[in-house]
mmCIF file of C-alpha atoms and ligand atoms in Angstrom:
data_model
loop_
_atom_site.group_PDB
_atom_site.id
_atom_site.type_symbol
_atom_site.label_atom_id
_atom_site.label_comp_id
_atom_site.label_asym_id
_atom_site.label_seq_id
_atom_site.Cartn_x
_atom_site.Cartn_y
_atom_site.Cartn_z
ATOM 1 C CA MET A 1 -15.603 -22.416 9.368
ATOM 2 C CA LYS A 2 -12.649 -22.207 11.952
ATOM 3 C CA ASN A 3 -11.341 -18.636 12.023
ATOM 4 C CA TYR A 4 -7.529 -17.539 10.985
ATOM 5 C CA LYS A 5 -5.571 -14.845 11.025
ATOM 6 C CA LEU A 6 -4.250 -13.389 7.983
ATOM 7 C CA LEU A 7 -0.589 -13.012 7.525
ATOM 8 C CA THR A 8 -1.492 -11.529 4.018
ATOM 9 C CA PRO A 9 -0.512 -7.497 3.387
ATOM 10 C CA GLY A 10 -4.294 -6.690 2.868
ATOM 11 C CA PRO A 11 -6.773 -7.372 3.710
ATOM 12 C CA LEU A 12 -5.757 -7.999 7.088
ATOM 13 C CA THR A 13 -6.842 -9.182 10.387
ATOM 14 C CA THR A 14 -8.874 -6.127 11.622
ATOM 15 C CA THR A 15 -10.491 -5.944 15.172
ATOM 16 C CA ASP A 16 -14.207 -6.910 16.343
ATOM 17 C CA SER A 17 -14.796 -3.169 17.081
ATOM 18 C CA VAL A 18 -14.161 -2.001 13.502
ATOM 19 C CA LYS A 19 -16.107 -5.169 12.117
ATOM 20 C CA LYS A 20 -19.004 -4.089 14.226
ATOM 21 C CA GLU A 21 -19.318 -0.714 12.758
ATOM 22 C CA MET A 22 -20.785 -2.374 9.644
ATOM 23 C CA LEU A 23 -23.692 -3.393 11.307
ATOM 24 C CA PHE A 24 -25.622 -0.173 10.300
ATOM 25 C CA ASP A 25 -26.925 0.423 7.072
ATOM 26 C CA HIS A 26 -26.132 4.032 6.016
ATOM 27 C CA CYS A 27 -27.971 6.300 3.703
ATOM 28 C CA THR A 28 -25.349 8.086 1.445
ATOM 29 C CA TRP A 29 -27.029 11.436 1.219
ATOM 30 C CA ASP A 30 -27.628 11.890 5.076
ATOM 31 C CA ASP A 31 -25.711 14.515 6.581
ATOM 32 C CA ASP A 32 -24.466 12.110 9.600
ATOM 33 C CA TYR A 33 -22.886 10.328 6.869
ATOM 34 C CA LYS A 34 -21.112 13.247 4.639
ATOM 35 C CA VAL A 35 -19.855 14.490 7.831
ATOM 36 C CA ILE A 36 -18.050 10.934 8.344
ATOM 37 C CA THR A 37 -16.468 11.108 4.596
ATOM 38 C CA GLN A 38 -15.212 14.811 5.672
ATOM 39 C CA LYS A 39 -13.757 13.415 8.921
ATOM 40 C CA ILE A 40 -11.539 10.627 7.376
ATOM 41 C CA ARG A 41 -10.379 12.861 4.526
ATOM 42 C CA LYS A 42 -9.204 15.236 7.299
ATOM 43 C CA GLN A 43 -7.905 12.682 9.175
ATOM 44 C CA LEU A 44 -5.765 11.274 6.380
ATOM 45 C CA LEU A 45 -4.241 14.804 5.803
ATOM 46 C CA ASP A 46 -3.250 14.585 9.692
ATOM 47 C CA LEU A 47 -1.870 11.564 9.221
ATOM 48 C CA GLY A 48 0.593 12.777 6.098
ATOM 49 C CA HIS A 49 1.230 16.152 7.795
ATOM 50 C CA VAL A 50 -0.052 18.285 5.534
ATOM 51 C CA SER A 51 -2.492 20.986 5.518
ATOM 52 C CA GLU A 52 -6.005 21.676 3.815
ATOM 53 C CA GLU A 53 -4.603 24.755 2.515
ATOM 54 C CA LYS A 54 -2.039 22.692 0.326
ATOM 55 C CA TYR A 55 -3.157 19.332 0.289
ATOM 56 C CA THR A 56 -6.688 17.785 -0.165
ATOM 57 C CA THR A 57 -8.084 14.025 0.199
ATOM 58 C CA VAL A 58 -9.979 12.256 -2.494
ATOM 59 C CA LEU A 59 -11.550 9.135 -1.541
ATOM 60 C CA MET A 60 -12.273 6.661 -4.521
ATOM 61 C CA GLN A 61 -14.328 3.312 -4.333
ATOM 62 C CA GLY A 62 -12.834 -0.058 -5.402
ATOM 63 C CA SER A 63 -9.466 -1.700 -4.446
ATOM 64 C CA GLY A 64 -6.248 -0.111 -4.146
ATOM 65 C CA THR A 65 -5.862 -0.440 -8.331
ATOM 66 C CA PHE A 66 -8.509 1.712 -8.416
ATOM 67 C CA GLY A 67 -6.607 4.562 -7.196
ATOM 68 C CA VAL A 68 -3.571 3.706 -8.824
ATOM 69 C CA GLU A 69 -5.357 3.695 -12.072
ATOM 70 C CA SER A 70 -7.221 6.685 -11.325
ATOM 71 C CA VAL A 71 -4.306 8.918 -10.703
ATOM 72 C CA ILE A 72 -2.375 7.688 -13.815
ATOM 73 C CA SER A 73 -5.514 7.783 -15.993
ATOM 74 C CA SER A 74 -6.472 11.737 -14.869
ATOM 75 C CA ILE A 75 -3.238 13.215 -13.722
ATOM 76 C CA ILE A 76 -0.713 12.339 -16.985
ATOM 77 C CA GLY A 77 -2.022 14.422 -19.850
ATOM 78 C CA LYS A 78 -1.778 13.857 -23.419
ATOM 79 C CA ASP A 79 1.447 15.850 -23.736
ATOM 80 C CA ASP A 80 3.313 14.775 -20.836
ATOM 81 C CA LYS A 81 5.630 11.854 -20.131
ATOM 82 C CA CYS A 82 5.870 9.831 -17.084
ATOM 83 C CA LEU A 83 9.181 8.050 -15.671
ATOM 84 C CA PHE A 84 8.221 4.973 -13.800
ATOM 85 C CA ILE A 85 10.788 3.560 -11.308
ATOM 86 C CA VAL A 86 10.043 -0.227 -11.111
ATOM 87 C CA ASN A 87 11.463 -2.903 -9.078
ATOM 88 C CA GLY A 88 8.675 -5.235 -8.235
ATOM 89 C CA ALA A 89 5.230 -6.756 -9.630
ATOM 90 C CA TYR A 90 3.117 -3.123 -8.650
ATOM 91 C CA GLY A 91 5.613 -0.992 -10.316
ATOM 92 C CA GLU A 92 5.299 -2.885 -13.532
ATOM 93 C CA ARG A 93 0.945 -2.822 -12.781
ATOM 94 C CA MET A 94 1.551 0.907 -13.194
ATOM 95 C CA VAL A 95 3.252 0.615 -16.689
ATOM 96 C CA THR A 96 0.451 -1.644 -17.855
ATOM 97 C CA MET A 97 -2.009 0.819 -16.922
ATOM 98 C CA ALA A 98 0.069 3.615 -18.775
ATOM 99 C CA LYS A 99 0.200 1.044 -22.018
ATOM 100 C CA TYR A 100 -3.754 0.988 -21.608
ATOM 101 C CA HIS A 101 -4.391 4.379 -21.445
ATOM 102 C CA ASP A 102 -1.934 5.421 -24.289
ATOM 103 C CA ILE A 103 0.244 7.100 -21.897
ATOM 104 C CA ASN A 104 4.041 8.556 -23.123
ATOM 105 C CA TYR A 105 6.178 6.675 -20.543
ATOM 106 C CA THR A 106 10.110 5.350 -20.071
ATOM 107 C CA GLU A 107 10.986 2.991 -17.244
ATOM 108 C CA ILE A 108 13.745 2.532 -15.028
ATOM 109 C CA LYS A 109 13.634 -1.048 -14.178
ATOM 110 C CA GLN A 110 15.797 -2.884 -11.140
ATOM 111 C CA GLU A 111 16.071 -6.114 -9.752
ATOM 112 C CA TYR A 112 13.624 -7.004 -7.131
ATOM 113 C CA ASP A 113 15.916 -7.317 -4.476
ATOM 114 C CA GLU A 114 17.866 -3.833 -4.997
ATOM 115 C CA LEU A 115 16.975 -0.239 -4.440
ATOM 116 C CA PRO A 116 16.189 2.151 -7.399
ATOM 117 C CA ASP A 117 19.579 3.737 -8.611
ATOM 118 C CA LEU A 118 19.550 7.255 -8.048
ATOM 119 C CA ASN A 119 22.378 8.158 -10.273
ATOM 120 C CA LEU A 120 20.504 6.100 -13.365
ATOM 121 C CA ILE A 121 17.326 8.434 -12.087
ATOM 122 C CA GLU A 122 19.184 11.890 -11.867
ATOM 123 C CA GLU A 123 20.699 11.137 -15.662
ATOM 124 C CA THR A 124 17.357 10.312 -16.511
ATOM 125 C CA LEU A 125 15.624 13.274 -15.786
ATOM 126 C CA LYS A 126 18.378 15.557 -17.082
ATOM 127 C CA TYR A 127 18.850 14.296 -20.446
ATOM 128 C CA ASP A 128 14.872 13.330 -20.985
ATOM 129 C CA LYS A 129 13.450 17.035 -20.884
ATOM 130 C CA LYS A 130 10.068 15.358 -22.023
ATOM 131 C CA ILE A 131 9.360 13.778 -18.869
ATOM 132 C CA THR A 132 6.955 15.660 -16.580
ATOM 133 C CA HIS A 133 6.037 12.840 -14.030
ATOM 134 C CA VAL A 134 7.701 10.940 -11.655
ATOM 135 C CA MET A 135 6.133 7.648 -10.309
ATOM 136 C CA MET A 136 7.185 4.645 -8.034
ATOM 137 C CA VAL A 137 6.119 2.193 -5.205
ATOM 138 C CA HIS A 138 7.148 3.014 -1.516
ATOM 139 C CA CYS A 139 6.525 -0.375 -0.233
ATOM 140 C CA GLU A 140 6.932 -2.959 -2.427
ATOM 141 C CA THR A 141 4.906 -5.676 -1.377
ATOM 142 C CA THR A 142 6.095 -8.177 -4.044
ATOM 143 C CA THR A 143 9.298 -8.420 -1.956
ATOM 144 C CA GLY A 144 8.882 -6.342 1.013
ATOM 145 C CA ILE A 145 11.482 -4.085 -0.256
ATOM 146 C CA LEU A 146 11.545 -0.400 1.235
ATOM 147 C CA ASN A 147 11.965 2.152 -1.504
ATOM 148 C CA ASP A 148 13.949 5.400 -0.906
ATOM 149 C CA ILE A 149 11.031 7.854 -1.616
ATOM 150 C CA LYS A 150 12.500 10.845 0.278
ATOM 151 C CA SER A 151 15.887 10.904 -2.004
ATOM 152 C CA VAL A 152 13.525 10.356 -5.640
ATOM 153 C CA GLY A 153 11.291 13.151 -4.547
ATOM 154 C CA VAL A 154 14.167 15.476 -3.862
ATOM 155 C CA LEU A 155 15.056 14.672 -7.628
ATOM 156 C CA SER A 156 11.695 15.275 -8.642
ATOM 157 C CA LYS A 157 11.600 18.619 -6.926
ATOM 158 C CA LYS A 158 15.261 19.488 -8.432
ATOM 159 C CA TYR A 159 14.167 18.841 -11.880
ATOM 160 C CA ASN A 160 10.576 20.253 -11.579
ATOM 161 C CA LYS A 161 8.631 16.569 -11.937
ATOM 162 C CA THR A 162 5.004 15.838 -10.601
ATOM 163 C CA PHE A 163 5.944 13.012 -8.043
ATOM 164 C CA MET A 164 3.542 9.797 -7.682
ATOM 165 C CA VAL A 165 3.835 7.685 -5.167
ATOM 166 C CA ASP A 166 2.010 3.896 -4.450
ATOM 167 C CA ALA A 167 2.449 4.121 -0.707
ATOM 168 C CA MET A 168 -0.454 1.502 -0.477
ATOM 169 C CA SER A 169 0.725 -1.131 1.934
ATOM 170 C CA SER A 170 2.880 1.477 4.035
ATOM 171 C CA PHE A 171 0.791 4.717 4.795
ATOM 172 C CA GLY A 172 -0.217 4.511 8.162
ATOM 173 C CA GLY A 173 2.379 1.992 9.263
ATOM 174 C CA VAL A 174 5.669 3.942 8.030
ATOM 175 C CA ASP A 175 5.447 7.763 8.888
ATOM 176 C CA ILE A 176 5.234 9.782 5.762
ATOM 177 C CA ASP A 177 5.749 13.593 5.656
ATOM 178 C CA ILE A 178 3.989 13.871 2.238
ATOM 179 C CA SER A 179 5.185 17.431 1.911
ATOM 180 C CA ASP A 180 8.505 16.917 3.197
ATOM 181 C CA CYS A 181 9.004 14.067 0.473
ATOM 182 C CA ASN A 182 7.828 16.345 -2.097
ATOM 183 C CA ILE A 183 5.112 14.454 -2.976
ATOM 184 C CA ASP A 184 2.219 15.604 -5.227
ATOM 185 C CA PHE A 185 -0.152 12.677 -5.339
ATOM 186 C CA LEU A 186 0.076 9.292 -2.769
ATOM 187 C CA ILE A 187 -2.339 6.788 -3.015
ATOM 188 C CA SER A 188 -3.319 4.000 -0.181
ATOM 189 C CA SER A 189 -6.244 1.854 0.537
ATOM 190 C CA SER A 190 -9.007 1.268 3.093
ATOM 191 C CA ASN A 191 -7.610 -2.257 3.998
ATOM 192 C CA LYS A 192 -4.068 -2.114 4.440
ATOM 193 C CA CYS A 193 -2.032 -0.679 7.699
ATOM 194 C CA ILE A 194 -5.055 1.614 8.711
ATOM 195 C CA GLN A 195 -6.383 -1.695 9.195
ATOM 196 C CA GLY A 196 -9.760 -1.273 7.731
ATOM 197 C CA VAL A 197 -11.736 -3.821 5.190
ATOM 198 C CA PRO A 198 -11.374 -3.617 1.659
ATOM 199 C CA GLY A 199 -13.534 -1.241 -0.399
ATOM 200 C CA PHE A 200 -12.274 2.120 -1.493
ATOM 201 C CA SER A 201 -8.569 3.587 -2.236
ATOM 202 C CA PHE A 202 -7.735 7.122 -1.171
ATOM 203 C CA ILE A 203 -5.717 9.573 -2.703
ATOM 204 C CA ILE A 204 -3.636 12.584 -1.101
ATOM 205 C CA ALA A 205 -3.280 15.354 -3.761
ATOM 206 C CA SER A 206 -1.979 18.550 -4.186
ATOM 207 C CA LYS A 207 -4.271 21.098 -4.595
ATOM 208 C CA GLU A 208 -2.315 22.919 -7.035
ATOM 209 C CA LYS A 209 -1.589 19.692 -9.375
ATOM 210 C CA LEU A 210 -5.068 18.471 -8.577
ATOM 211 C CA ILE A 211 -6.568 21.567 -10.277
ATOM 212 C CA ASN A 212 -4.298 21.820 -13.202
ATOM 213 C CA SER A 213 -5.439 18.087 -14.180
ATOM 214 C CA LYS A 214 -9.137 19.649 -14.647
ATOM 215 C CA GLY A 215 -10.375 17.893 -18.167
ATOM 216 C CA LYS A 216 -7.435 15.452 -18.753
ATOM 217 C CA ALA A 217 -9.060 12.045 -17.113
ATOM 218 C CA ARG A 218 -9.134 9.362 -19.580
ATOM 219 C CA SER A 219 -11.919 7.314 -17.632
ATOM 220 C CA LEU A 220 -15.558 8.714 -16.171
ATOM 221 C CA SER A 221 -15.758 6.653 -12.900
ATOM 222 C CA LEU A 222 -11.830 7.279 -12.227
ATOM 223 C CA ASP A 223 -11.820 10.900 -12.784
ATOM 224 C CA LEU A 224 -9.943 11.973 -9.973
ATOM 225 C CA TYR A 225 -10.875 15.610 -10.214
ATOM 226 C CA ASP A 226 -14.203 15.089 -10.870
ATOM 227 C CA GLN A 227 -14.494 13.342 -7.596
ATOM 228 C CA TRP A 228 -12.996 15.436 -5.899
ATOM 229 C CA MET A 229 -15.361 18.384 -7.072
ATOM 230 C CA GLY A 230 -18.340 16.138 -5.790
ATOM 231 C CA MET A 231 -16.820 15.372 -2.628
ATOM 232 C CA ASP A 232 -14.909 18.709 -1.396
ATOM 233 C CA LYS A 233 -18.413 20.503 -1.812
ATOM 234 C CA ASP A 234 -20.208 18.373 0.814
ATOM 235 C CA GLY A 235 -18.768 15.150 1.466
ATOM 236 C CA LYS A 236 -21.022 13.379 -1.138
ATOM 237 C CA TRP A 237 -19.276 10.635 -3.503
ATOM 238 C CA ARG A 238 -20.275 10.879 -7.067
ATOM 239 C CA PHE A 239 -21.467 7.025 -7.530
ATOM 240 C CA THR A 240 -22.689 4.477 -4.552
ATOM 241 C CA SER A 241 -19.832 4.653 -2.164
ATOM 242 C CA PRO A 242 -18.787 1.301 0.160
ATOM 243 C CA THR A 243 -20.960 3.037 3.045
ATOM 244 C CA HIS A 244 -20.093 0.113 5.452
ATOM 245 C CA VAL A 245 -16.528 -0.214 4.541
ATOM 246 C CA VAL A 246 -16.422 3.756 5.192
ATOM 247 C CA LEU A 247 -17.857 3.179 8.424
ATOM 248 C CA ALA A 248 -15.301 0.743 9.381
ATOM 249 C CA PHE A 249 -12.806 2.898 7.828
ATOM 250 C CA SER A 250 -13.655 5.718 10.082
ATOM 251 C CA LYS A 251 -13.409 3.824 13.420
ATOM 252 C CA ALA A 252 -10.226 2.214 12.461
ATOM 253 C CA LEU A 253 -8.253 5.776 11.949
ATOM 254 C CA ASP A 254 -9.611 6.301 15.557
ATOM 255 C CA GLU A 255 -8.235 3.158 16.785
ATOM 256 C CA LEU A 256 -5.063 3.906 14.958
ATOM 257 C CA ILE A 257 -5.020 7.215 16.917
ATOM 258 C CA GLU A 258 -5.817 5.713 20.155
ATOM 259 C CA GLU A 259 -2.801 3.121 19.483
ATOM 260 C CA GLY A 260 -0.624 6.126 19.465
ATOM 261 C CA GLY A 261 -0.520 7.020 16.104
ATOM 262 C CA VAL A 262 1.798 6.042 13.036
ATOM 263 C CA LYS A 263 4.842 5.795 15.402
ATOM 264 C CA ALA A 264 3.303 3.465 17.863
ATOM 265 C CA ARG A 265 1.840 1.231 14.896
ATOM 266 C CA PHE A 266 5.217 1.533 13.117
ATOM 267 C CA GLU A 267 6.774 0.312 16.324
ATOM 268 C CA ARG A 268 4.308 -2.637 16.872
ATOM 269 C CA TYR A 269 5.163 -3.784 12.834
ATOM 270 C CA SER A 270 8.877 -3.498 13.222
ATOM 271 C CA ASN A 271 8.824 -5.813 16.647
ATOM 272 C CA ASN A 272 6.706 -7.906 14.626
ATOM 273 C CA ASN A 273 8.960 -7.911 11.779
ATOM 274 C CA LYS A 274 12.210 -8.599 13.539
ATOM 275 C CA LEU A 275 10.545 -11.674 15.703
ATOM 276 C CA LEU A 276 9.497 -13.076 12.618
ATOM 277 C CA ARG A 277 12.834 -12.896 10.728
ATOM 278 C CA LYS A 278 14.678 -14.032 13.708
ATOM 279 C CA ARG A 279 12.716 -17.124 14.936
ATOM 280 C CA MET A 280 12.325 -18.180 11.019
ATOM 281 C CA LYS A 281 16.084 -18.187 10.744
ATOM 282 C CA GLU A 282 16.396 -20.150 13.765
ATOM 283 C CA ILE A 283 14.555 -22.548 12.200
ATOM 284 C CA GLY A 284 16.576 -22.760 9.267
ATOM 285 C CA ILE A 285 14.211 -20.350 6.685
ATOM 286 C CA ASN A 286 15.468 -17.195 5.467
ATOM 287 C CA SER A 287 14.570 -13.975 3.989
ATOM 288 C CA TYR A 288 15.060 -12.977 0.533
ATOM 289 C CA LEU A 289 15.738 -9.305 1.112
ATOM 290 C CA LYS A 290 19.248 -8.118 2.565
ATOM 291 C CA GLU A 291 17.987 -6.663 6.369
ATOM 292 C CA GLU A 292 18.584 -2.917 5.522
ATOM 293 C CA LEU A 293 16.505 -3.113 2.627
ATOM 294 C CA GLN A 294 13.570 -5.191 4.403
ATOM 295 C CA SER A 295 10.443 -3.191 5.399
ATOM 296 C CA PRO A 296 8.577 -3.780 8.539
ATOM 297 C CA ILE A 297 5.019 -4.940 6.367
ATOM 298 C CA ILE A 298 6.085 -7.983 4.986
ATOM 299 C CA THR A 299 8.966 -10.430 4.411
ATOM 300 C CA THR A 300 9.293 -12.829 1.814
ATOM 301 C CA PHE A 301 11.091 -16.192 2.940
ATOM 302 C CA ILE A 302 12.869 -18.489 0.403
ATOM 303 C CA LEU A 303 11.836 -22.285 0.184
ATOM 304 C CA GLU A 304 14.951 -24.426 0.154
ATOM 305 C CA ASP A 305 13.266 -27.535 1.278
ATOM 306 C CA ASN A 306 11.575 -29.231 -1.796
ATOM 307 C CA LYS A 307 10.243 -31.887 0.216
ATOM 308 C CA PHE A 308 6.969 -30.389 0.579
ATOM 309 C CA THR A 309 4.913 -28.033 -1.491
ATOM 310 C CA PHE A 310 3.583 -24.155 -0.415
ATOM 311 C CA LYS A 311 0.060 -25.845 -0.438
ATOM 312 C CA GLU A 312 0.701 -28.555 1.842
ATOM 313 C CA MET A 313 2.718 -26.010 3.964
ATOM 314 C CA TYR A 314 -0.513 -23.096 3.377
ATOM 315 C CA ASP A 315 -2.859 -25.835 4.362
ATOM 316 C CA TYR A 316 -0.974 -27.221 7.524
ATOM 317 C CA ILE A 317 -0.859 -23.713 8.871
ATOM 318 C CA LYS A 318 -4.690 -22.852 7.757
ATOM 319 C CA GLU A 319 -5.657 -25.561 9.756
ATOM 320 C CA ARG A 320 -4.004 -24.169 13.046
ATOM 321 C CA GLY A 321 -4.952 -20.732 12.797
ATOM 322 C CA PHE A 322 -3.200 -18.349 10.452
ATOM 323 C CA ALA A 323 -3.266 -17.525 6.386
ATOM 324 C CA ILE A 324 0.021 -17.354 5.185
ATOM 325 C CA TYR A 325 1.002 -15.665 1.492
ATOM 326 C CA PRO A 326 2.509 -17.314 -1.676
ATOM 327 C CA GLY A 327 5.643 -15.524 -3.280
ATOM 328 C CA LYS A 328 5.433 -13.359 -6.742
ATOM 329 C CA LEU A 329 9.127 -14.121 -7.629
ATOM 330 C CA THR A 330 9.698 -16.223 -10.750
ATOM 331 C CA LYS A 331 13.175 -16.947 -10.251
ATOM 332 C CA VAL A 332 13.679 -18.093 -6.768
ATOM 333 C CA GLU A 333 10.968 -20.216 -5.010
ATOM 334 C CA THR A 334 9.451 -18.106 -2.414
ATOM 335 C CA PHE A 335 6.246 -17.568 -0.041
ATOM 336 C CA ARG A 336 5.676 -13.967 1.774
ATOM 337 C CA LEU A 337 4.381 -13.315 5.516
ATOM 338 C CA GLY A 338 2.993 -10.186 6.325
ATOM 339 C CA ASN A 339 2.723 -8.897 9.770
ATOM 340 C CA ILE A 340 0.363 -6.083 9.636
ATOM 341 C CA GLY A 341 -2.822 -5.899 10.911
ATOM 342 C CA GLU A 342 -4.093 -6.627 14.805
ATOM 343 C CA ILE A 343 -0.942 -8.926 14.789
ATOM 344 C CA TYR A 344 1.108 -8.900 17.842
ATOM 345 C CA GLU A 345 4.321 -10.641 19.326
ATOM 346 C CA GLU A 346 2.129 -13.695 20.777
ATOM 347 C CA ASP A 347 0.933 -14.472 17.080
ATOM 348 C CA ILE A 348 4.310 -14.320 15.633
ATOM 349 C CA ASN A 349 5.405 -16.650 18.539
ATOM 350 C CA ASN A 350 2.635 -18.790 17.661
ATOM 351 C CA LEU A 351 3.089 -18.887 14.011
ATOM 352 C CA CYS A 352 6.695 -19.552 14.337
ATOM 353 C CA ASP A 353 6.015 -22.720 16.774
ATOM 354 C CA ILE A 354 3.610 -24.209 14.224
ATOM 355 C CA PHE A 355 6.246 -23.825 11.468
ATOM 356 C CA THR A 356 8.603 -25.694 13.694
ATOM 357 C CA ASP A 357 6.439 -28.536 14.210
ATOM 358 C CA PHE A 358 5.728 -28.195 10.575
ATOM 359 C CA LEU A 359 9.254 -28.993 9.397
ATOM 360 C CA LYS A 360 9.533 -31.754 12.168
ATOM 361 C CA GLU A 361 6.840 -33.963 10.694
ATOM 362 C CA GLU A 362 7.884 -37.131 8.941
ATOM 363 C CA ARG A 363 7.527 -36.736 5.173
HETATM 364 C C1 LIG B 401 -2.162 -3.935 -2.495
HETATM 365 C C2 LIG B 401 -1.670 -3.133 -2.943
HETATM 366 C C3 LIG B 401 -2.082 -2.313 -4.155
HETATM 367 C C4 LIG B 401 -3.203 -2.816 -4.526
HETATM 368 O O1 LIG B 401 -4.126 -3.625 -4.724
HETATM 369 P P1 LIG B 401 -5.396 -4.271 -4.970
HETATM 370 O O2 LIG B 401 -5.054 -5.265 -4.802
HETATM 371 O O3 LIG B 401 -6.023 -3.415 -5.625
HETATM 372 O O4 LIG B 401 -5.971 -3.600 -3.621
HETATM 373 C C5 LIG B 401 -0.735 -1.886 -5.144
HETATM 374 N N1 LIG B 401 0.362 -1.451 -4.631
HETATM 375 C C6 LIG B 401 0.858 -1.858 -3.833
HETATM 376 C C7 LIG B 401 2.294 -1.555 -3.486
HETATM 377 C C8 LIG B 401 -0.092 -2.775 -2.829
HETATM 378 O O5 LIG B 401 0.901 -3.281 -1.604
#
């Protein structure tokens, strides 16, 4: 099979050195392995600018969604109520989870191309006294919009709520000071901006709030507190851990630090994104979001030309070395391009040349 680079928001293109780490079959109860788990947990706290004194990291098997569901089903108690702030499909997925687990909730829905309304959030927190938790997505990968978690964090703190953030597609690529944003639970996964391979999610949690959640979990395998108890003692995962993925992730974290940390990675992603939008605009393909709302992670482009289908475009571009991503909007025909992972300026230029050729083809 011909190789291609992924322009999807995860899994994404990883380095050969990260992939090579997976050539070792590690024993899960071996001390050497448990040390790696602990090293990862510590490095993730450092990335979030928080200390072991107040925060801890829990690694959870499964994709990112499992991490989100672990938090929702373990942290929000029977007598609690969660405010979900929704402006995309990942926000909607949280609400679906709350329904599955019979959790009390309310939601504030926003158009997908708009930031959540802070006044409305404040009014809701002021008048609905039953609300105990607030949850939202940082970068809504549905569109690529970057939500203002800092301002919502300020409101959460003002009204004394537990604040939970799905920072799946941004953590490691956009700097987040967890404590400064008043975040109590932050969720991300192995295969996004840290540039590992898929297989587990991680939760950076306020120790105090995690301790308070003891006994609230509605699922055995997703019990966040119980997973923490096992892991915190000696680095042992409760059930079979994705050993190869863990080794690759440890290497990916080291490579993130070598690159210059989140700051340097943010620069590279931002430059990729700016170049991508500029060149696409030059060939007549416009982005869906207003520039000031755009994250440096993924961009939604509008498909105005009906002379070809997404599938035709996908195949043409795949043949030439890149996998692109379909849109996730119902009202407008779109497609998406992620620019995270081992992707550099040269790749973006190559990709845009391919798009240019594709549009020039006779149909
Ligand atoms: C990728 C992603 C998820 C999780 O998706 P999985 O397919 O379960 O890994 C959740 N939220 C956001 C914002 C994402 O980008």
